[in-house]
Coordinates of C-alpha atoms in Angstrom, one line a residue:
M174 CA 94.8 136.7 76.5
E175 CA 91.7 137.7 74.5
R176 CA 89.9 138.0 77.8
L177 CA 91.7 141.1 78.6
T178 CA 89.8 144.3 77.7
S179 CA 92.4 146.6 79.4
P180 CA 96.1 146.3 80.4
P181 CA 96.7 143.4 82.7
R182 CA 97.0 144.6 86.5
L183 CA 100.1 142.3 86.9
M184 CA 102.1 140.0 84.9
I185 CA 104.1 137.2 86.7
V186 CA 107.1 135.8 84.7
S187 CA 108.4 133.0 86.6
D188 CA 111.1 130.3 86.1
L189 CA 109.7 126.7 86.9
D190 CA 112.4 124.4 88.4
D191 CA 113.3 125.5 92.0
T192 CA 111.4 128.8 91.6
M193 CA 107.8 127.9 91.0
V194 CA 108.2 124.2 91.6
D195 CA 110.1 123.2 94.7
H196 CA 111.7 119.8 93.9
H197 CA 113.8 119.5 97.1
N198 CA 111.6 120.6 100.2
D199 CA 108.0 120.1 99.1
P200 CA 107.0 116.5 98.1
E201 CA 103.2 117.3 98.5
N202 CA 103.5 120.5 96.3
L203 CA 101.9 122.6 99.1
S204 CA 103.8 125.8 98.0
L205 CA 102.6 125.3 94.4
L206 CA 99.0 124.7 95.5
R207 CA 99.4 128.0 97.7
F208 CA 100.2 129.9 94.7
S209 CA 97.6 128.4 92.6
S210 CA 94.7 129.2 94.8
L211 CA 95.9 132.8 95.2
W212 CA 96.4 133.2 91.5
E213 CA 92.9 131.8 90.6
E214 CA 91.2 133.6 93.4
A215 CA 92.7 137.0 93.1
F216 CA 94.7 137.5 89.7
R217 CA 93.5 135.2 86.9
Q218 CA 90.7 137.3 85.7
D219 CA 92.7 140.5 85.0
S220 CA 96.4 139.5 85.0
L221 CA 98.9 137.4 83.1
L222 CA 100.9 134.3 84.1
V223 CA 104.0 133.5 82.2
F224 CA 106.3 130.5 82.7
S225 CA 109.7 131.1 81.5
T226 CA 111.7 127.8 81.7
G227 CA 115.0 126.3 80.5
R228 CA 112.9 123.2 79.8
T229 CA 112.0 122.1 76.3
L230 CA 108.3 122.0 75.6
P231 CA 108.1 118.2 75.7
M232 CA 109.7 118.3 79.3
Y233 CA 107.5 121.1 80.2
K234 CA 104.5 119.1 79.3
K235 CA 105.9 116.0 81.4
L236 CA 106.3 118.4 84.4
R237 CA 102.5 119.2 84.1
K238 CA 101.6 115.6 84.4
E239 CA 103.7 115.3 87.6
R240 CA 102.9 118.5 89.5
P241 CA 99.6 120.5 90.1
M242 CA 100.6 123.2 87.5
L243 CA 98.4 126.1 86.5
T244 CA 97.9 126.7 82.8
P245 CA 99.9 129.8 82.0
D246 CA 98.7 132.5 79.5
V247 CA 102.3 132.4 77.9
I248 CA 104.8 129.6 78.0
I249 CA 108.6 130.5 77.1
T250 CA 110.6 127.3 76.8
S251 CA 114.1 126.3 75.9
V252 CA 115.9 129.2 77.7
G253 CA 113.8 131.8 75.8
T254 CA 114.1 130.4 72.3
E255 CA 110.5 129.3 72.0
I256 CA 107.3 131.1 72.9
A257 CA 103.7 129.6 72.8
Y258 CA 100.3 131.0 74.0
G259 CA 97.3 129.6 75.9
K260 CA 96.2 126.2 76.7
S261 CA 96.7 124.9 73.2
M262 CA 100.3 126.2 73.3
V263 CA 100.1 128.0 69.9
T264 CA 103.6 128.7 68.7
D265 CA 104.6 132.3 68.0
D266 CA 105.9 132.0 64.4
S267 CA 107.5 135.5 64.4
W268 CA 109.7 134.5 67.4
V269 CA 110.8 131.3 65.4
E270 CA 111.8 133.6 62.5
I271 CA 114.0 135.8 64.8
M272 CA 115.5 132.7 66.4
N273 CA 116.5 131.4 62.9
H274 CA 118.1 134.6 61.9
K275 CA 122.0 134.1 61.9
W276 CA 121.9 130.7 63.3
D277 CA 123.4 127.5 62.2
R278 CA 123.0 124.6 64.5
G279 CA 125.4 122.5 62.3
I280 CA 128.2 124.7 62.9
V281 CA 127.5 125.0 66.6
E282 CA 127.5 121.2 66.9
E283 CA 130.8 120.9 64.9
E284 CA 132.6 123.4 66.9
T285 CA 131.3 122.2 70.4
S286 CA 132.4 118.7 69.6
K287 CA 136.0 119.9 69.9
F288 CA 135.6 120.7 73.6
P289 CA 136.0 117.3 75.7
E290 CA 134.8 119.3 78.6
L291 CA 131.4 119.5 77.2
T292 CA 128.9 116.6 77.6
L293 CA 125.7 116.6 75.4
Q294 CA 122.5 116.6 77.5
R295 CA 119.8 114.1 76.6
D296 CA 118.0 114.3 73.2
C297 CA 114.9 115.4 74.9
D298 CA 116.8 118.6 76.2
Q299 CA 117.9 119.7 72.7
R300 CA 115.9 121.9 70.4
P301 CA 116.3 123.4 67.0
N302 CA 117.6 126.8 68.5
K303 CA 119.3 125.3 71.6
V304 CA 122.2 123.1 72.0
S305 CA 122.7 121.9 75.6
F306 CA 125.5 120.5 77.4
F307 CA 126.8 119.6 81.0
I308 CA 130.2 121.0 82.2
D309 CA 132.3 121.1 85.3
K310 CA 131.7 124.3 87.0
S311 CA 135.4 124.9 87.4
K312 CA 135.8 124.7 83.7
A313 CA 132.8 126.8 82.5
Q314 CA 134.3 130.2 82.4
Q315 CA 137.4 129.2 80.3
V316 CA 135.4 127.0 77.9
T317 CA 132.8 129.8 77.5
K318 CA 135.4 132.2 76.5
E319 CA 137.2 129.9 74.1
L320 CA 133.9 128.6 72.5
Y321 CA 132.9 132.3 71.9
Q322 CA 136.1 133.0 70.1
R323 CA 135.7 129.9 67.8
L324 CA 132.1 130.5 67.0
E325 CA 132.6 134.2 66.5
K326 CA 135.6 133.3 64.0
R327 CA 133.2 131.0 62.1
G328 CA 130.5 133.5 62.3
V329 CA 132.4 136.1 60.2
S330 CA 132.0 133.9 57.0
T331 CA 128.8 132.2 57.8
I332 CA 126.7 134.9 59.5
L333 CA 126.5 133.2 62.8
E334 CA 125.7 135.1 66.0
I335 CA 125.4 133.1 69.3
K336 CA 125.0 133.4 73.1
I337 CA 126.2 131.0 75.7
I338 CA 124.5 130.8 79.1
F339 CA 125.8 128.9 82.2
S340 CA 123.3 128.1 84.8
G341 CA 122.4 125.7 87.7
G342 CA 126.2 125.2 88.4
K343 CA 126.4 122.7 85.6
A344 CA 124.4 123.4 82.5
L345 CA 125.7 125.3 79.4
D346 CA 123.4 126.3 76.6
V347 CA 124.2 127.7 73.2
L348 CA 121.5 129.9 71.6
P349 CA 121.0 132.4 68.9
K350 CA 122.3 135.7 70.1
G351 CA 118.7 137.2 70.1
G352 CA 117.4 134.3 72.4
G353 CA 117.4 134.0 76.1
K354 CA 114.7 134.6 78.6
G355 CA 115.3 138.3 78.7
Q356 CA 115.1 138.8 75.1
A357 CA 112.1 136.7 74.9
L358 CA 110.3 138.9 77.7
A359 CA 111.4 142.1 75.9
Y360 CA 109.7 140.8 72.8
L361 CA 106.5 139.8 74.7
L362 CA 106.4 143.2 76.4
N363 CA 106.6 145.0 73.0
K364 CA 103.9 142.7 71.6
L365 CA 101.6 143.5 74.5
K366 CA 102.4 147.3 74.2
A367 CA 101.6 147.3 70.5
E368 CA 98.2 145.7 71.3
G369 CA 97.6 148.2 73.9
R370 CA 97.8 145.6 76.9
L371 CA 101.3 146.5 78.4
P372 CA 101.0 145.3 82.0
V373 CA 100.6 147.8 84.8
N374 CA 103.2 146.0 86.7
T375 CA 105.6 143.1 85.9
L376 CA 107.2 140.7 88.3
V377 CA 110.1 138.5 87.3
C378 CA 111.0 135.5 89.5
G379 CA 114.0 133.2 89.2
D380 CA 116.8 131.2 90.9
S381 CA 119.6 130.5 88.4
G382 CA 122.1 131.9 85.8
N383 CA 119.7 131.6 82.9
D384 CA 117.2 133.8 84.7
T385 CA 119.7 136.6 85.0
E386 CA 118.5 138.4 81.7
L387 CA 115.0 138.6 83.2
F388 CA 116.2 141.1 85.9
T389 CA 117.9 143.4 83.4
I390 CA 114.6 144.4 81.6
P391 CA 113.7 147.9 82.3
N392 CA 110.8 148.8 84.5
V393 CA 110.1 145.4 86.0
Y394 CA 110.1 144.2 89.5
G395 CA 112.2 141.1 90.4
V396 CA 112.7 138.5 93.0
M397 CA 115.5 136.0 93.4
V398 CA 114.2 133.3 95.7
R399 CA 116.1 132.5 98.9
N400 CA 117.4 129.2 97.3
S401 CA 118.9 130.9 94.3
Q402 CA 122.2 129.6 92.7
E403 CA 125.5 131.1 93.3
E404 CA 125.8 132.4 89.7
L405 CA 122.6 134.6 90.0
L406 CA 123.6 135.8 93.5
E407 CA 127.1 136.9 92.2
W408 CA 125.4 138.8 89.3
Y409 CA 123.1 140.5 91.7
A410 CA 126.0 141.5 94.0
E411 CA 127.9 143.0 91.0
N412 CA 125.1 144.5 89.2
A413 CA 121.9 145.0 91.0
K414 CA 122.2 145.2 94.9
D415 CA 121.3 148.9 94.8
N416 CA 118.3 148.4 92.6
A417 CA 115.3 148.8 94.9
K418 CA 113.0 146.9 92.4
I419 CA 115.0 143.6 92.8
I420 CA 115.0 141.7 96.2
H421 CA 116.6 138.5 97.3
A422 CA 113.7 136.9 99.2
S423 CA 113.9 135.4 102.6
E424 CA 111.6 132.5 101.5
R425 CA 112.3 129.8 99.0
C426 CA 110.5 129.1 95.9
V427 CA 106.8 130.2 95.9
G428 CA 107.2 131.6 99.2
G429 CA 109.6 134.1 97.9
I430 CA 107.2 135.1 95.0
L431 CA 104.4 135.7 97.4
E432 CA 106.8 137.7 99.6
A433 CA 107.7 139.8 96.5
I434 CA 104.0 140.5 95.7
G435 CA 103.6 141.9 99.2
H436 CA 106.9 143.7 99.4
F437 CA 106.2 145.6 96.1
E438 CA 102.4 145.9 96.9
L439 CA 101.4 144.3 93.7
G440 CA 98.2 142.8 95.0
P441 CA 97.0 140.5 97.8
N442 CA 99.6 138.0 98.7
L443 CA 97.6 135.8 101.4
S444 CA 96.8 132.5 99.9
P445 CA 93.4 131.1 100.5
R446 CA 95.3 128.0 101.6
D447 CA 96.7 130.1 104.5
V448 CA 93.1 130.9 105.8
S449 CA 92.0 128.7 108.5
D450 CA 88.3 129.4 108.6
L451 CA 87.2 129.6 104.9
F452 CA 83.7 130.6 105.9
E453 CA 85.1 133.8 107.4
C454 CA 87.0 134.8 104.4
K455 CA 84.4 137.0 102.6
E456 CA 85.1 139.5 99.6
D457 CA 83.9 143.1 99.8
N458 CA 82.9 143.0 96.2
V459 CA 81.2 140.4 94.0
N460 CA 83.8 137.9 93.1
P461 CA 82.4 134.6 91.6
G462 CA 85.9 133.3 91.1
H463 CA 86.6 133.7 94.9
E464 CA 83.4 131.6 95.7
V465 CA 84.5 128.7 93.5
V466 CA 88.1 128.5 94.7
M467 CA 86.8 128.7 98.3
F468 CA 84.1 126.0 97.8
F469 CA 86.7 123.5 96.3
L470 CA 89.3 124.3 98.8
F471 CA 86.7 123.5 101.5
Y472 CA 85.8 120.2 99.7
E473 CA 89.5 119.2 99.9
R474 CA 89.6 119.9 103.6
W475 CA 86.3 118.2 104.2
R476 CA 87.3 114.9 102.6
R477 CA 90.7 115.1 104.2
G478 CA 89.1 115.4 107.7
E479 CA 90.9 118.8 108.2
V480 CA 87.7 120.6 109.1
E481 CA 85.2 119.7 112.0
N482 CA 82.4 117.3 110.9
C483 CA 79.8 120.0 111.7
D484 CA 76.3 120.3 110.3
A485 CA 76.7 124.1 110.3
Y486 CA 79.1 123.9 107.5
I487 CA 76.9 121.7 105.2
A488 CA 73.9 124.0 106.1
S489 CA 75.8 127.2 105.1
L490 CA 76.7 125.6 101.7
K491 CA 73.1 124.6 101.2
A492 CA 71.9 128.1 102.1
S493 CA 74.1 129.5 99.5
C494 CA 72.3 127.4 96.7
H495 CA 69.0 128.3 95.0
P496 CA 66.3 125.9 96.1
A497 CA 66.0 124.6 92.6
A498 CA 69.8 124.6 91.8
V499 CA 70.8 121.8 89.6
F500 CA 74.0 119.8 89.4
V501 CA 74.9 118.1 86.0
H502 CA 77.4 115.1 86.8
P503 CA 80.1 114.3 84.3
S504 CA 78.1 111.1 83.6
G505 CA 75.3 113.4 82.3
A506 CA 73.0 112.5 85.3
E507 CA 71.1 115.6 86.7
K508 CA 70.4 115.9 90.4
S509 CA 69.7 118.7 92.9
L510 CA 72.7 120.6 94.0
I511 CA 71.4 120.8 97.5
D512 CA 71.0 116.9 97.6
T513 CA 74.6 116.6 96.3
I514 CA 75.9 118.9 99.1
D515 CA 73.9 116.8 101.6
E516 CA 75.6 113.6 100.2
L517 CA 78.9 115.3 100.7
G518 CA 78.2 115.0 104.5
K519 CA 79.0 111.3 104.5
Y520 CA 82.3 111.6 102.8
H521 CA 83.9 113.6 105.7
G522 CA 87.4 112.4 106.2
D523 CA 87.2 109.6 103.6
K524 CA 90.5 110.9 102.0
K525 CA 92.4 111.3 105.3
D526 CA 96.1 110.1 104.8
K527 CA 95.6 109.4 101.2
K528 CA 97.5 112.4 99.6
F529 CA 94.3 113.7 98.4
R530 CA 94.5 117.3 96.8
V531 CA 92.0 119.6 94.9
W532 CA 92.9 122.6 92.8
T533 CA 91.3 124.9 90.3
D534 CA 92.7 126.2 87.0
Q535 CA 91.7 128.8 84.5
V536 CA 88.9 130.3 86.7
L537 CA 87.2 132.9 84.6
A538 CA 84.0 134.7 85.4
T539 CA 81.8 136.5 82.9
E540 CA 78.6 138.6 83.8
T541 CA 76.3 137.3 81.0
T542 CA 73.4 139.5 82.1
H543 CA 73.1 142.0 85.1
G544 CA 73.3 139.9 88.3
T545 CA 74.0 136.7 86.5
W546 CA 77.5 135.2 86.3
M547 CA 79.0 132.3 84.6
V548 CA 82.4 130.9 85.8
K549 CA 84.4 128.4 83.8
L550 CA 87.2 126.4 85.2
D551 CA 89.1 123.1 85.3
K552 CA 88.6 121.3 88.6
W553 CA 91.3 118.9 89.4
E554 CA 91.6 116.0 92.0
Q555 CA 94.4 113.9 92.9
T556 CA 94.6 110.9 95.1
G557 CA 98.1 109.4 95.3
N558 CA 99.3 109.4 91.7
E559 CA 95.8 109.2 90.2
R560 CA 94.6 112.4 88.8
K561 CA 91.2 113.5 87.4
C562 CA 89.9 116.7 85.8
C563 CA 86.5 118.0 85.0
T564 CA 85.8 121.1 82.9
T565 CA 83.3 122.9 85.1
T566 CA 80.7 125.6 84.6
V567 CA 79.0 127.3 87.4
R568 CA 76.1 129.8 87.1
F569 CA 75.6 132.3 90.0
I570 CA 72.8 134.9 90.5
S571 CA 73.5 138.0 92.6
K572 CA 70.8 138.8 95.1
E573 CA 70.7 141.8 97.4
N574 CA 71.5 140.9 101.0
E575 CA 72.3 137.2 100.0
G576 CA 75.4 137.8 97.8
L577 CA 76.1 135.2 95.2
V578 CA 73.6 132.3 95.1
W579 CA 74.7 129.1 93.3
E580 CA 72.1 128.2 90.5
N581 CA 73.7 125.5 88.3
V582 CA 76.8 123.4 88.2
Q583 CA 77.8 121.4 85.1
Q584 CA 80.7 119.2 84.7
T585 CA 82.2 117.2 81.8
W586 CA 85.4 115.2 81.8
S587 CA 88.5 117.1 80.4
E588 CA 90.7 115.8 77.7
E589 CA 93.5 116.2 80.2
S590 CA 92.0 114.0 82.6
E591 CA 94.1 110.5 83.1
M592 CA 91.0 108.9 84.8
K593 CA 87.3 109.2 83.9
N594 CA 85.6 107.2 86.5
D595 CA 81.9 108.4 87.1
S596 CA 81.3 106.2 89.9
N597 CA 83.6 107.9 92.5
W598 CA 83.2 111.6 91.3
I599 CA 81.2 113.6 93.7
I600 CA 81.5 117.3 92.5

């Protein structure tokens, strides 16, 4: 978040499973890719992305390896009991202290073991400040009531204060009373305010009961995606149906998030992936991030054979390059950028029907001197289940009447890359 020199224009706080990630209707992750290209092209530079999930940190990392996920600025995991920052996922130690206050996991485990209705979830779903179970939906309300009574009685002598959250029609989590997604968001907003970086607008997005607290935070916009669970819709009907800042979207998952961005006028909500002619999609202002996102989206379509094999496209790309522009391949080899684009011509359609996708992550542009821009990003490729990533740096110069001109592209293999094969990497 250090890149922000002023309050972020927008902060999106989104649940993952069945909100940001559509597990049921999108096997090719197209909705996730739609959001990714919009966020990197229009928001990454001056906004914040927060994922708030019931998943534990290890299970979140597993999801990142399975889906084309962006890197959030903040990751809130384990139903709001853990907070970490940035690509390195640095733990918020102050939040850990808050979660440990008036919490005794041993007592929670002892008392919950007396309820045969509760079935412990997997070890990988348990965390120091979260005890997770499965329960039959019909028994959840009664068990929750009785469990509260038992734990509150124990808490009188042991200083134990807890919160119980039912979600997804089957999951029951016992947390410290100060935990939960809403409390974690309130903490984050207070932290940003103290730093002089309180977001101009905040949009929360969710689909299930453990997201309910997000919608109770004052002065935020909210979207419940179309495919929301019954327990969240019931809460909405009883508590928020007259709140104009919260909508139940007509679109599922990411479609609902984009719908809300447009509905509340929080910024552009047309994804570059929804644009048919990328060469007609021009920015009024200098936006190096836009240029990079559009180039790699064209690169994907070219290799998938989804654009016409037309010399004019290659000529247009070459015309946007400085005559002496250089491309440094991840192998370390240097070559002409124009020659590299020429070479791209022979790869038209070579990835057709091969589940080939390209996406960009952490696209950040800096004007190093007047008229010279450096853009840093991670560029990902996936063919089937094989994924590769290069850390990429692009230098542009801005010329009057010509716009941004590509001057240098350098790529090195990312530590996250599962494959590092120099021979079949083009750019």
